[in-house]
Amino acid sequence: MSNRSVVHYYEDGDLLVNVNDTTFRLHRSFLAMASRVFEDMFSCSVPSENKDNLSCITLTNTSSTVFENLLTFIYPRKYVRISWENIESLLEISDKYEISMVIEASEEFLEMHFAENPLLAFNLADQYGFKYVYKESSKLVLNNLVEFNSLQEFQKLSHKAAASLLSKHLEYILAIGNLTGLDVEKDYYHGCSHSITHGYVIHNNFVDKKRSVQCFPVISPSKLYDILFKFDECDKKFVDCQRSFLKNFFPRIFLSHFGAFEPLETEKGKSNVERYLFLELK
């Protein structure tokens, strides 16, 4: 025998919904407005043998607790906070019944909190098409992919998402190896009158940097970016030329060799922020 829901059993409700061992008495109009799937269900529901002769539907493969949490978004008098503990189940059931308000609320939660659990955020963004969360969380996952790859949660990623991460990481490793043959000073037009001396300084400085980033374990993308873009102070005779090299010329060389790096969206416009590799959801 089913038990009445303690939270969602409304005496003026015109619909009974059975989920496992719990019965919810709800309002057809509320559910229909929230979900096209429920609206379609109601066309097939029939009065059941109960004292109020109410229409009744039974939901299978659904947890009564998760369904109760879902209803808190439909009935505003009740409230449940989205958290890392319930977001997966809420997204699953709201996607199943096409309840956009819960999907949107979950996406907003991930946009605000993805840095707390970037691998799970990336996985959910991949599943439900959250482009902003996918890109931002990929920055943090790629920045520490070796560690994330060792976690059991990594195995929950779709084959496509996992392959995208691993492919990007492999490209990054190969680019580090190919730094050996990269001449960063080639084709640079010196704006100072000490081009030979300045070119020699840039060359030697970059040789030292290549040695420091070609190491094992593989250096993180954000740390590599920081090392390669921080050149030592140079002679005052070509300080302006050095600034021009770092601001205008070297970023193009870096982009061509490694691809685009970006800070987290919330950090853009600030100084001295970390920059990351990233993926974008197509």
mmCIF file of C-alpha atoms in Angstrom:
data_model
loop_
_atom_site.group_PDB
_atom_site.id
_atom_site.type_symbol
_atom_site.label_atom_id
_atom_site.label_comp_id
_atom_site.label_asym_id
_atom_site.label_seq_id
_atom_site.Cartn_x
_atom_site.Cartn_y
_atom_site.Cartn_z
ATOM 1 C CA MET A 1 0.000 0.000 0.000
ATOM 2 C CA SER A 2 1.323 3.428 -0.965
ATOM 3 C CA ASN A 3 2.039 6.113 1.579
ATOM 4 C CA ARG A 4 0.906 9.677 1.103
ATOM 5 C CA SER A 5 3.651 12.174 0.389
ATOM 6 C CA VAL A 6 4.237 14.291 3.458
ATOM 7 C CA VAL A 7 5.290 17.290 1.354
ATOM 8 C CA HIS A 8 3.194 17.123 -1.811
ATOM 9 C CA TYR A 9 -0.277 15.815 -1.093
ATOM 10 C CA TYR A 10 -2.739 18.614 -1.798
ATOM 11 C CA GLU A 11 -6.369 18.048 -0.831
ATOM 12 C CA ASP A 12 -7.567 20.159 -3.754
ATOM 13 C CA GLY A 13 -5.381 18.257 -6.214
ATOM 14 C CA ASP A 14 -7.059 16.547 -9.168
ATOM 15 C CA LEU A 15 -4.389 13.947 -9.991
ATOM 16 C CA LEU A 16 -2.721 11.064 -8.170
ATOM 17 C CA VAL A 17 0.856 10.194 -9.105
ATOM 18 C CA ASN A 18 2.312 6.954 -7.792
ATOM 19 C CA VAL A 19 6.093 6.737 -7.536
ATOM 20 C CA ASN A 20 7.400 3.561 -5.931
ATOM 21 C CA ASP A 21 5.639 3.342 -2.561
ATOM 22 C CA THR A 22 4.605 7.009 -2.395
ATOM 23 C CA THR A 23 1.438 8.685 -3.683
ATOM 24 C CA PHE A 24 1.427 12.371 -4.575
ATOM 25 C CA ARG A 25 -1.823 14.300 -4.966
ATOM 26 C CA LEU A 26 -1.106 17.093 -7.409
ATOM 27 C CA HIS A 27 -2.654 19.539 -9.855
ATOM 28 C CA ARG A 28 -2.776 18.597 -13.522
ATOM 29 C CA SER A 29 -2.549 22.234 -14.615
ATOM 30 C CA PHE A 30 0.689 22.822 -12.677
ATOM 31 C CA LEU A 31 2.387 19.753 -14.120
ATOM 32 C CA ALA A 32 1.125 20.418 -17.646
ATOM 33 C CA MET A 33 2.503 23.963 -17.596
ATOM 34 C CA ALA A 34 5.873 22.713 -16.379
ATOM 35 C CA SER A 35 6.240 19.681 -18.638
ATOM 36 C CA ARG A 36 5.031 18.726 -22.099
ATOM 37 C CA VAL A 37 5.674 15.093 -21.202
ATOM 38 C CA PHE A 38 3.213 15.284 -18.321
ATOM 39 C CA GLU A 39 0.708 17.087 -20.529
ATOM 40 C CA ASP A 40 0.843 14.178 -22.979
ATOM 41 C CA MET A 41 0.491 11.674 -20.138
ATOM 42 C CA PHE A 42 -2.745 13.262 -18.968
ATOM 43 C CA SER A 43 -4.443 12.498 -22.256
ATOM 44 C CA CYS A 44 -3.943 8.804 -21.443
ATOM 45 C CA SER A 45 -4.675 8.855 -17.716
ATOM 46 C CA VAL A 46 -7.918 7.290 -16.539
ATOM 47 C CA PRO A 47 -9.931 7.549 -13.318
ATOM 48 C CA SER A 48 -8.828 4.919 -10.823
ATOM 49 C CA GLU A 49 -10.703 3.167 -8.107
ATOM 50 C CA ASN A 50 -10.310 5.653 -5.300
ATOM 51 C CA LYS A 51 -12.832 7.453 -3.178
ATOM 52 C CA ASP A 52 -12.369 10.732 -5.032
ATOM 53 C CA ASN A 53 -12.442 9.095 -8.488
ATOM 54 C CA LEU A 54 -9.247 10.943 -9.478
ATOM 55 C CA SER A 55 -7.134 10.275 -12.527
ATOM 56 C CA CYS A 56 -3.994 8.366 -11.679
ATOM 57 C CA ILE A 57 -0.620 7.816 -13.339
ATOM 58 C CA THR A 58 2.315 5.687 -12.236
ATOM 59 C CA LEU A 59 5.923 6.686 -12.875
ATOM 60 C CA THR A 60 8.452 3.887 -13.256
ATOM 61 C CA ASN A 61 12.243 3.925 -12.953
ATOM 62 C CA THR A 62 11.992 7.048 -10.812
ATOM 63 C CA SER A 63 12.909 7.618 -7.184
ATOM 64 C CA SER A 64 10.147 9.063 -5.017
ATOM 65 C CA THR A 65 12.715 11.270 -3.259
ATOM 66 C CA VAL A 66 14.024 12.666 -6.539
ATOM 67 C CA PHE A 67 10.469 13.234 -7.805
ATOM 68 C CA GLU A 68 9.640 15.050 -4.579
ATOM 69 C CA ASN A 69 12.666 17.311 -5.088
ATOM 70 C CA LEU A 70 11.542 17.964 -8.649
ATOM 71 C CA LEU A 71 8.111 19.070 -7.456
ATOM 72 C CA THR A 72 9.645 21.732 -5.228
ATOM 73 C CA PHE A 73 10.485 23.682 -8.387
ATOM 74 C CA ILE A 74 6.921 23.378 -9.682
ATOM 75 C CA TYR A 75 5.258 24.257 -6.375
ATOM 76 C CA PRO A 76 6.913 27.510 -5.237
ATOM 77 C CA ARG A 77 5.723 27.197 -1.639
ATOM 78 C CA LYS A 78 8.213 24.377 -1.199
ATOM 79 C CA TYR A 79 11.927 24.727 -1.831
ATOM 80 C CA VAL A 80 14.997 22.544 -2.242
ATOM 81 C CA ARG A 81 18.470 23.896 -2.850
ATOM 82 C CA ILE A 82 20.433 22.474 -5.778
ATOM 83 C CA SER A 83 23.699 20.980 -4.575
ATOM 84 C CA TRP A 84 26.422 18.637 -5.770
ATOM 85 C CA GLU A 85 24.570 15.859 -3.940
ATOM 86 C CA ASN A 86 21.324 16.180 -5.926
ATOM 87 C CA ILE A 87 22.173 17.899 -9.212
ATOM 88 C CA GLU A 88 22.736 14.684 -11.190
ATOM 89 C CA SER A 89 19.392 13.173 -10.188
ATOM 90 C CA LEU A 90 17.548 16.470 -10.693
ATOM 91 C CA LEU A 91 18.969 16.900 -14.180
ATOM 92 C CA GLU A 92 18.166 13.306 -15.087
ATOM 93 C CA ILE A 93 14.514 13.514 -14.057
ATOM 94 C CA SER A 94 13.961 17.047 -15.376
ATOM 95 C CA ASP A 95 15.429 16.020 -18.727
ATOM 96 C CA LYS A 96 13.243 12.897 -18.759
ATOM 97 C CA TYR A 97 10.072 14.940 -18.202
ATOM 98 C CA GLU A 98 11.283 18.047 -20.079
ATOM 99 C CA ILE A 99 11.013 20.480 -17.170
ATOM 100 C CA SER A 100 13.067 23.403 -18.406
ATOM 101 C CA MET A 101 12.953 25.473 -15.209
ATOM 102 C CA VAL A 102 14.909 22.804 -13.323
ATOM 103 C CA ILE A 103 17.408 22.345 -16.146
ATOM 104 C CA GLU A 104 17.984 26.107 -16.250
ATOM 105 C CA ALA A 105 18.380 26.301 -12.465
ATOM 106 C CA SER A 106 20.887 23.436 -12.583
ATOM 107 C CA GLU A 107 22.837 25.145 -15.344
ATOM 108 C CA GLU A 108 22.992 28.341 -13.277
ATOM 109 C CA PHE A 109 24.288 26.350 -10.309
ATOM 110 C CA LEU A 110 27.057 24.850 -12.447
ATOM 111 C CA GLU A 111 27.996 28.239 -13.880
ATOM 112 C CA MET A 112 28.533 29.540 -10.360
ATOM 113 C CA HIS A 113 30.156 26.471 -8.785
ATOM 114 C CA PHE A 114 31.938 24.507 -11.555
ATOM 115 C CA ALA A 115 35.365 25.230 -10.047
ATOM 116 C CA GLU A 116 34.419 23.241 -6.929
ATOM 117 C CA ASN A 117 33.991 20.021 -8.933
ATOM 118 C CA PRO A 118 35.230 20.641 -12.490
ATOM 119 C CA LEU A 119 35.145 17.012 -13.645
ATOM 120 C CA LEU A 120 31.495 16.471 -12.681
ATOM 121 C CA ALA A 121 30.594 19.910 -14.061
ATOM 122 C CA PHE A 122 32.290 19.025 -17.356
ATOM 123 C CA ASN A 123 30.467 15.682 -17.514
ATOM 124 C CA LEU A 124 27.043 17.241 -16.891
ATOM 125 C CA ALA A 125 27.739 20.085 -19.315
ATOM 126 C CA ASP A 126 28.601 17.520 -21.967
ATOM 127 C CA GLN A 127 25.427 15.512 -21.303
ATOM 128 C CA TYR A 128 23.019 18.453 -21.276
ATOM 129 C CA GLY A 129 24.671 20.859 -23.706
ATOM 130 C CA PHE A 130 25.756 23.609 -21.290
ATOM 131 C CA LYS A 131 28.302 25.380 -23.512
ATOM 132 C CA TYR A 132 29.614 27.913 -20.994
ATOM 133 C CA VAL A 133 30.103 25.323 -18.246
ATOM 134 C CA TYR A 134 31.696 22.891 -20.711
ATOM 135 C CA LYS A 135 34.316 25.417 -21.785
ATOM 136 C CA GLU A 136 35.085 26.816 -18.331
ATOM 137 C CA SER A 137 35.292 23.457 -16.560
ATOM 138 C CA SER A 138 37.440 22.017 -19.371
ATOM 139 C CA LYS A 139 40.081 24.630 -18.519
ATOM 140 C CA LEU A 140 40.474 23.236 -15.011
ATOM 141 C CA VAL A 141 40.227 19.589 -16.058
ATOM 142 C CA LEU A 142 42.867 19.966 -18.792
ATOM 143 C CA ASN A 143 45.111 21.823 -16.390
ATOM 144 C CA ASN A 144 45.337 18.719 -14.194
ATOM 145 C CA LEU A 145 44.267 15.951 -16.551
ATOM 146 C CA VAL A 146 46.665 13.286 -15.281
ATOM 147 C CA GLU A 147 45.105 13.436 -11.820
ATOM 148 C CA PHE A 148 41.519 13.628 -13.101
ATOM 149 C CA ASN A 149 42.134 10.734 -15.486
ATOM 150 C CA SER A 150 42.986 8.500 -12.528
ATOM 151 C CA LEU A 151 39.622 9.095 -10.849
ATOM 152 C CA GLN A 152 36.726 6.678 -11.189
ATOM 153 C CA GLU A 153 34.476 9.591 -12.171
ATOM 154 C CA PHE A 154 36.518 10.014 -15.363
ATOM 155 C CA GLN A 155 35.159 6.673 -16.574
ATOM 156 C CA LYS A 156 31.635 8.146 -16.481
ATOM 157 C CA LEU A 157 32.449 10.593 -19.278
ATOM 158 C CA SER A 158 31.074 9.879 -22.720
ATOM 159 C CA HIS A 159 33.582 8.369 -25.150
ATOM 160 C CA LYS A 160 33.514 11.586 -27.157
ATOM 161 C CA ALA A 161 34.156 13.838 -24.153
ATOM 162 C CA ALA A 162 36.978 11.661 -22.811
ATOM 163 C CA ALA A 163 38.561 11.408 -26.268
ATOM 164 C CA SER A 164 38.392 15.197 -26.690
ATOM 165 C CA LEU A 165 40.214 15.752 -23.401
ATOM 166 C CA LEU A 166 42.875 13.137 -24.085
ATOM 167 C CA SER A 167 43.406 14.340 -27.657
ATOM 168 C CA LYS A 168 43.861 17.935 -26.499
ATOM 169 C CA HIS A 169 46.305 16.789 -23.833
ATOM 170 C CA LEU A 170 48.305 14.758 -26.354
ATOM 171 C CA GLU A 171 48.515 17.746 -28.708
ATOM 172 C CA TYR A 172 49.800 19.793 -25.785
ATOM 173 C CA ILE A 173 52.497 17.234 -24.921
ATOM 174 C CA LEU A 174 53.644 17.057 -28.554
ATOM 175 C CA ALA A 175 53.794 20.848 -28.730
ATOM 176 C CA ILE A 176 56.070 20.904 -25.682
ATOM 177 C CA GLY A 177 58.363 18.389 -27.355
ATOM 178 C CA ASN A 178 58.419 20.425 -30.560
ATOM 179 C CA LEU A 179 59.621 23.525 -28.713
ATOM 180 C CA THR A 180 63.144 22.257 -29.350
ATOM 181 C CA GLY A 181 63.004 23.299 -32.990
ATOM 182 C CA LEU A 182 61.073 26.533 -32.449
ATOM 183 C CA ASP A 183 62.965 29.750 -33.234
ATOM 184 C CA VAL A 184 60.923 32.437 -31.482
ATOM 185 C CA GLU A 185 63.152 35.291 -32.598
ATOM 186 C CA LYS A 186 63.019 34.464 -36.315
ATOM 187 C CA ASP A 187 61.242 37.081 -38.465
ATOM 188 C CA TYR A 188 60.969 39.513 -35.560
ATOM 189 C CA TYR A 189 61.675 43.081 -36.660
ATOM 190 C CA HIS A 190 63.618 44.817 -33.920
ATOM 191 C CA GLY A 191 62.617 48.368 -33.224
ATOM 192 C CA CYS A 192 65.874 49.091 -31.444
ATOM 193 C CA SER A 193 69.375 49.698 -32.771
ATOM 194 C CA HIS A 194 70.773 46.633 -30.989
ATOM 195 C CA SER A 195 69.027 43.881 -32.930
ATOM 196 C CA ILE A 196 71.914 41.390 -32.807
ATOM 197 C CA THR A 197 72.488 41.763 -29.067
ATOM 198 C CA HIS A 198 68.789 41.788 -28.282
ATOM 199 C CA GLY A 199 68.180 38.770 -30.514
ATOM 200 C CA TYR A 200 70.910 36.897 -28.663
ATOM 201 C CA VAL A 201 69.273 37.762 -25.306
ATOM 202 C CA ILE A 202 65.856 36.548 -26.474
ATOM 203 C CA HIS A 203 67.340 33.338 -27.871
ATOM 204 C CA ASN A 204 69.247 32.444 -24.695
ATOM 205 C CA ASN A 205 66.316 33.346 -22.479
ATOM 206 C CA PHE A 206 63.996 31.093 -24.452
ATOM 207 C CA VAL A 207 66.491 28.210 -24.463
ATOM 208 C CA ASP A 208 66.429 28.287 -20.663
ATOM 209 C CA LYS A 209 62.640 28.358 -20.672
ATOM 210 C CA LYS A 210 62.415 25.351 -22.982
ATOM 211 C CA ARG A 211 64.580 23.347 -20.608
ATOM 212 C CA SER A 212 62.380 24.254 -17.645
ATOM 213 C CA VAL A 213 59.091 23.214 -19.315
ATOM 214 C CA GLN A 214 60.322 20.059 -21.067
ATOM 215 C CA CYS A 215 60.155 17.975 -17.932
ATOM 216 C CA PHE A 216 58.380 15.022 -16.356
ATOM 217 C CA PRO A 217 55.749 14.883 -15.035
ATOM 218 C CA VAL A 218 54.240 17.096 -17.714
ATOM 219 C CA ILE A 219 53.935 20.697 -16.636
ATOM 220 C CA SER A 220 50.404 22.112 -16.396
ATOM 221 C CA PRO A 221 49.273 24.430 -19.215
ATOM 222 C CA SER A 222 48.764 27.394 -16.874
ATOM 223 C CA LYS A 223 52.261 27.040 -15.421
ATOM 224 C CA LEU A 224 53.808 26.632 -18.873
ATOM 225 C CA TYR A 225 52.107 29.818 -20.053
ATOM 226 C CA ASP A 226 53.367 31.679 -17.008
ATOM 227 C CA ILE A 227 56.961 30.520 -17.535
ATOM 228 C CA LEU A 228 57.109 31.219 -21.261
ATOM 229 C CA PHE A 229 55.646 34.703 -21.003
ATOM 230 C CA LYS A 230 57.788 35.914 -18.108
ATOM 231 C CA PHE A 231 61.058 37.006 -19.671
ATOM 232 C CA ASP A 232 63.861 38.334 -17.498
ATOM 233 C CA GLU A 233 64.421 42.052 -17.284
ATOM 234 C CA CYS A 234 66.628 43.225 -20.112
ATOM 235 C CA ASP A 235 69.096 46.010 -20.768
ATOM 236 C CA LYS A 236 67.527 49.454 -20.853
ATOM 237 C CA LYS A 237 68.934 49.873 -24.371
ATOM 238 C CA PHE A 238 66.237 47.623 -25.791
ATOM 239 C CA VAL A 239 63.574 47.544 -23.089
ATOM 240 C CA ASP A 240 60.919 49.050 -25.404
ATOM 241 C CA CYS A 241 61.775 46.556 -28.123
ATOM 242 C CA GLN A 242 61.458 43.736 -25.591
ATOM 243 C CA ARG A 243 58.010 44.933 -24.556
ATOM 244 C CA SER A 244 56.915 45.036 -28.184
ATOM 245 C CA PHE A 245 58.206 41.499 -28.690
ATOM 246 C CA LEU A 246 56.273 40.182 -25.672
ATOM 247 C CA LYS A 247 53.090 42.107 -26.377
ATOM 248 C CA ASN A 248 52.763 41.822 -30.150
ATOM 249 C CA PHE A 249 55.072 39.189 -31.633
ATOM 250 C CA PHE A 250 55.522 36.352 -29.150
ATOM 251 C CA PRO A 251 51.760 35.840 -28.493
ATOM 252 C CA ARG A 252 51.298 35.043 -32.205
ATOM 253 C CA ILE A 253 54.142 32.515 -32.077
ATOM 254 C CA PHE A 254 52.658 30.938 -28.954
ATOM 255 C CA LEU A 255 49.150 30.779 -30.446
ATOM 256 C CA SER A 256 50.426 29.137 -33.614
ATOM 257 C CA HIS A 257 52.375 26.543 -31.642
ATOM 258 C CA PHE A 258 50.074 25.715 -28.701
ATOM 259 C CA GLY A 259 46.664 27.004 -29.706
ATOM 260 C CA ALA A 260 44.506 29.415 -27.746
ATOM 261 C CA PHE A 261 44.843 29.887 -23.989
ATOM 262 C CA GLU A 262 42.327 31.869 -21.930
ATOM 263 C CA PRO A 263 41.778 32.830 -18.300
ATOM 264 C CA LEU A 264 38.578 31.786 -16.595
ATOM 265 C CA GLU A 265 35.730 33.983 -17.808
ATOM 266 C CA THR A 266 35.303 35.467 -14.333
ATOM 267 C CA GLU A 267 38.990 36.465 -14.301
ATOM 268 C CA LYS A 268 39.089 38.242 -17.663
ATOM 269 C CA GLY A 269 40.146 41.866 -17.425
ATOM 270 C CA LYS A 270 42.184 41.275 -14.278
ATOM 271 C CA SER A 271 45.966 41.348 -14.164
ATOM 272 C CA ASN A 272 48.254 38.409 -13.381
ATOM 273 C CA VAL A 273 45.634 35.716 -13.953
ATOM 274 C CA GLU A 274 46.267 32.125 -14.949
ATOM 275 C CA ARG A 275 45.565 31.098 -18.539
ATOM 276 C CA TYR A 276 44.381 27.684 -19.645
ATOM 277 C CA LEU A 277 43.866 25.392 -22.584
ATOM 278 C CA PHE A 278 40.190 24.673 -23.198
ATOM 279 C CA LEU A 279 37.599 22.789 -25.215
ATOM 280 C CA GLU A 280 34.398 24.152 -26.707
ATOM 281 C CA LEU A 281 31.140 22.275 -27.143
ATOM 282 C CA LYS A 282 30.189 22.122 -30.808
#
